[in-house]
XYZ file of C-alpha atoms in Angstrom:
321
model
C 67.500 33.188 50.983
C 65.866 33.421 47.514
C 67.536 34.172 44.302
C 67.549 34.502 41.051
C 69.830 32.986 37.771
C 69.667 34.142 34.089
C 70.922 32.397 31.383
C 71.604 32.435 27.719
C 71.320 29.404 25.654
C 72.576 29.172 22.261
C 71.295 25.773 20.779
C 72.902 23.942 18.328
C 70.831 21.730 16.263
C 74.330 19.465 15.650
C 75.458 19.723 19.370
C 74.071 18.894 22.439
C 76.549 20.926 23.435
C 76.022 24.912 23.933
C 77.216 27.927 25.138
C 76.279 30.266 28.158
C 76.968 33.279 30.629
C 75.404 32.957 34.714
C 75.056 36.059 37.100
C 73.819 34.766 40.218
C 71.521 37.722 42.316
C 71.406 37.998 45.576
C 67.892 38.913 46.597
C 69.204 39.721 50.061
C 67.736 37.252 51.970
C 69.596 36.261 55.672
C 67.938 32.909 56.003
C 70.616 30.014 56.081
C 71.894 29.534 52.596
C 71.416 25.780 51.308
C 74.168 23.511 51.006
C 76.635 23.389 48.548
C 75.927 21.277 44.944
C 72.700 23.050 45.310
C 73.193 24.951 42.355
C 75.300 22.533 40.189
C 72.275 19.729 40.307
C 70.400 22.661 39.510
C 71.504 22.581 36.700
C 72.038 19.629 35.522
C 68.829 19.277 36.021
C 67.735 21.900 33.836
C 70.637 21.193 31.026
C 69.461 17.741 30.420
C 65.773 18.211 30.488
C 66.585 20.759 27.672
C 69.038 18.135 25.982
C 66.373 15.998 25.864
C 63.679 18.255 24.949
C 63.112 17.794 20.403
C 64.774 21.273 18.837
C 62.050 22.441 16.495
C 64.424 24.879 13.687
C 60.709 26.143 12.413
C 59.893 27.549 15.785
C 63.071 27.741 17.014
C 64.832 29.859 14.558
C 63.624 33.566 14.745
C 65.626 36.318 15.427
C 63.779 36.803 18.648
C 65.256 35.386 22.034
C 62.383 32.621 23.931
C 62.322 33.475 27.437
C 60.850 30.683 30.100
C 61.646 30.911 33.472
C 61.988 27.685 36.076
C 61.444 27.782 39.646
C 62.803 25.024 41.445
C 63.690 24.503 45.604
C 63.307 28.125 46.044
C 65.912 29.354 43.131
C 64.960 30.537 39.672
C 65.758 30.109 36.702
C 65.064 32.286 33.626
C 66.404 31.179 30.312
C 66.752 33.084 27.566
C 66.895 30.084 24.079
C 67.882 30.770 20.038
C 68.306 28.506 18.094
C 71.211 28.035 15.330
C 70.770 26.359 12.256
C 73.306 24.481 11.343
C 74.601 26.348 8.313
C 76.139 28.906 10.395
C 76.790 26.780 13.317
C 79.354 24.340 11.260
C 80.264 26.561 8.466
C 84.158 28.088 8.760
C 84.220 31.286 7.534
C 87.323 32.698 6.117
C 89.724 35.588 7.766
C 88.683 39.289 5.902
C 92.116 39.707 8.098
C 95.332 37.319 7.187
C 97.108 38.675 9.019
C 95.497 37.015 11.567
C 95.103 33.284 13.719
C 91.196 32.595 13.904
C 89.932 31.760 10.511
C 92.899 30.848 9.098
C 94.706 28.616 7.915
C 96.756 26.521 9.859
C 99.891 26.197 7.031
C 99.767 29.456 6.736
C 100.083 30.542 9.498
C 103.159 27.959 10.863
C 105.012 29.394 7.921
C 104.372 33.088 8.827
C 105.426 32.751 12.441
C 108.395 29.896 11.201
C 107.005 27.881 13.867
C 106.077 24.127 13.693
C 103.263 24.878 16.562
C 100.680 27.499 16.193
C 102.405 30.816 18.869
C 98.348 30.481 20.081
C 98.775 26.983 20.743
C 101.357 26.963 22.420
C 100.763 30.052 24.681
C 96.968 28.799 25.780
C 99.146 25.002 26.450
C 101.905 26.736 27.637
C 99.092 29.133 30.715
C 97.301 26.154 31.566
C 100.213 23.913 32.130
C 101.185 26.293 34.360
C 98.246 27.062 36.304
C 95.460 24.772 35.341
C 96.647 21.480 35.478
C 94.338 20.671 38.301
C 91.541 23.102 37.581
C 88.202 21.051 38.140
C 86.428 20.576 34.384
C 88.947 22.220 32.903
C 88.814 22.178 28.690
C 84.818 21.613 30.218
C 83.507 24.171 32.088
C 82.763 27.622 29.674
C 84.993 30.277 29.945
C 83.336 34.369 30.286
C 82.927 35.455 26.909
C 84.236 38.432 26.284
C 86.886 37.558 28.234
C 87.182 34.954 25.286
C 86.196 37.537 22.274
C 89.280 39.697 24.141
C 92.133 37.135 23.674
C 90.522 36.029 20.524
C 90.535 39.830 19.465
C 94.541 40.639 20.990
C 96.093 37.395 19.384
C 94.706 37.943 15.471
C 96.180 41.502 16.650
C 99.544 40.217 17.364
C 99.155 43.022 20.591
C 102.717 41.857 22.695
C 100.544 42.188 25.829
C 98.664 38.490 25.340
C 100.639 36.913 27.244
C 100.288 40.044 30.642
C 96.795 39.736 29.691
C 96.753 35.492 29.911
C 97.964 35.836 33.163
C 95.726 37.449 34.129
C 92.314 36.201 33.233
C 90.639 32.893 34.244
C 92.049 30.065 33.045
C 89.587 28.346 31.526
C 88.823 31.777 29.211
C 92.195 30.591 27.821
C 91.318 26.812 27.488
C 87.687 28.412 25.824
C 90.469 30.386 23.035
C 92.161 27.464 22.688
C 88.829 26.064 21.514
C 87.674 28.843 19.549
C 90.535 28.635 17.719
C 90.204 25.599 16.686
C 87.112 24.990 15.749
C 87.284 28.504 13.441
C 89.469 26.985 11.608
C 88.463 27.084 7.722
C 88.941 23.120 7.623
C 88.975 21.107 10.153
C 92.984 19.395 11.738
C 92.494 15.579 10.677
C 90.526 17.808 7.323
C 87.857 17.617 5.096
C 89.204 14.793 2.921
C 90.453 12.324 5.835
C 87.532 12.567 7.820
C 85.579 10.198 5.714
C 88.325 7.423 6.009
C 88.837 8.373 10.101
C 85.399 7.363 10.488
C 86.010 4.062 8.438
C 88.922 3.598 10.475
C 87.688 4.159 13.857
C 84.522 1.443 13.144
C 87.151 -1.005 11.732
C 86.426 -4.770 14.666
C 89.880 -6.291 13.847
C 92.301 -4.175 16.152
C 95.777 -4.831 14.083
C 93.698 -3.395 11.184
C 92.776 -0.188 12.699
C 95.900 0.293 14.322
C 97.030 -0.012 10.885
C 94.614 2.566 9.506
C 94.642 4.804 12.311
C 97.830 5.740 12.156
C 98.681 5.242 8.471
C 95.593 8.263 8.618
C 97.631 10.202 11.220
C 100.901 9.883 9.124
C 98.855 10.976 6.099
C 98.244 14.592 7.531
C 99.702 17.737 5.895
C 102.602 18.582 8.331
C 101.528 21.305 10.250
C 98.656 19.667 10.987
C 100.410 16.417 11.987
C 102.543 18.169 14.137
C 100.326 20.373 16.111
C 97.995 17.545 16.685
C 100.842 15.740 18.390
C 101.510 18.521 20.816
C 97.966 19.018 21.663
C 97.477 15.332 22.132
C 100.675 15.264 24.629
C 98.712 17.923 26.347
C 95.666 15.906 26.539
C 97.503 13.350 27.652
C 98.901 15.017 30.519
C 95.799 17.134 31.357
C 94.329 13.474 32.081
C 97.410 11.921 34.171
C 95.557 14.475 36.376
C 92.472 13.114 37.010
C 92.144 12.461 39.735
C 91.781 16.322 40.680
C 90.245 17.382 37.165
C 87.972 14.928 36.785
C 89.114 15.279 32.656
C 89.212 12.074 31.662
C 90.142 10.787 28.108
C 86.956 10.189 27.565
C 85.766 13.523 28.676
C 88.456 15.224 27.032
C 87.828 13.091 24.137
C 84.164 14.522 24.309
C 85.018 17.527 24.382
C 87.446 17.672 21.693
C 86.936 15.342 18.574
C 83.702 17.063 17.188
C 86.056 20.521 17.744
C 88.927 18.226 15.942
C 87.226 16.436 13.071
C 84.271 17.228 11.013
C 82.874 16.289 8.404
C 82.366 18.701 4.942
C 79.426 19.958 3.951
C 78.716 17.168 1.151
C 79.977 14.526 3.402
C 77.690 15.802 6.509
C 75.084 12.732 6.905
C 73.182 16.177 8.669
C 70.871 17.544 6.258
C 71.396 20.973 5.728
C 67.710 21.887 5.127
C 66.096 19.618 7.781
C 62.497 21.126 8.972
C 62.015 17.814 11.206
C 62.326 17.456 15.195
C 65.766 17.885 16.061
C 66.473 14.623 17.884
C 70.018 12.835 19.641
C 68.382 10.150 18.147
C 69.226 10.944 14.553
C 72.073 10.361 12.773
C 74.395 13.603 13.317
C 74.750 11.819 16.691
C 76.350 9.424 15.415
C 78.987 11.445 13.700
C 79.807 12.706 15.982
C 80.691 9.234 18.578
C 82.729 8.699 15.622
C 84.387 11.533 16.102
C 85.148 10.996 20.211
C 86.452 7.929 19.295
C 88.896 9.049 17.420
C 90.595 10.751 19.271
C 89.349 8.776 22.178
C 91.280 6.176 20.291
C 94.717 8.892 19.740
C 94.620 9.655 23.318
C 94.789 5.716 24.174
C 97.060 4.504 21.908
C 100.999 5.019 23.694
C 102.637 5.811 21.504
C 102.452 6.174 17.258
C 105.837 4.834 15.167
C 107.478 6.789 12.501
C 107.225 4.670 9.526
C 110.268 6.848 7.980
C 113.052 9.065 9.209
C 111.354 12.351 7.627
C 108.161 11.565 9.971
C 110.812 10.626 12.975
C 112.119 14.148 12.558
C 109.261 15.830 12.783
C 107.909 13.857 15.913
C 109.827 13.969 18.141
C 111.546 17.105 17.140
C 111.035 19.161 20.666
C 112.008 22.201 19.227
C 107.822 23.601 18.350
């Protein structure tokens, strides 16, 4: 059987991940099919090859897609690649529609909804826990982009049928919508001001000092950010409880969510915004990503979060969200 797969890639100067949409076309050959796993191994090789390559912003920063074809073991992979500069990939754009939820400050959304956690977070988590806990690669596997955009539009429009829409969609699209919500916040969940402190705290070598520093920083987050993070953290821990089935360990989840929940502000980032040199995985930005992953991994592995005062305790342990 001859197979042709078309993949579109948006290469991000600041991340080793890319988004893709793929369609597999059977050319009609009735010969014996390749054993299961061939496609997965092929995509692994393609992605690995791409991520090892140096990305030259000057060569890739154009409006046109660069196209290439890779043929392996009778499977033809057509790749379309386009470079996205850091200026656009990291910049959080406020929503034009303040009645929506995407791109709107989390404090604004929770105040409007009179909730402790944004409803979009609650609804996505509930649907994923209803039927996605054993989904292999949940949060790591990309959802269909058109489904994610449809859900984004429904949440922004406060569509009353959004629950019905979610029940009819692939669970990976719901996971992708939740990640997109956090990624498009005007300010990351861990805030611009506290980001350097979290990065410094996770680097401490003394375990006692590190725990004290990290917990104090966590409790310094604005109330909506703190409560939403703890709600998400509990959910991610439940996901990891099913690691034997879904293959999502604490480390895998931290790798997916760390750079989404923690991002440096433009002035604090180690990545030069006007970088003209080829970007490799050895550059300083990769150290930032590692730090972001480690911060979330730390909290995922922490068994309990003590609360220094009654106000925080009522917030942290309230079941009403």
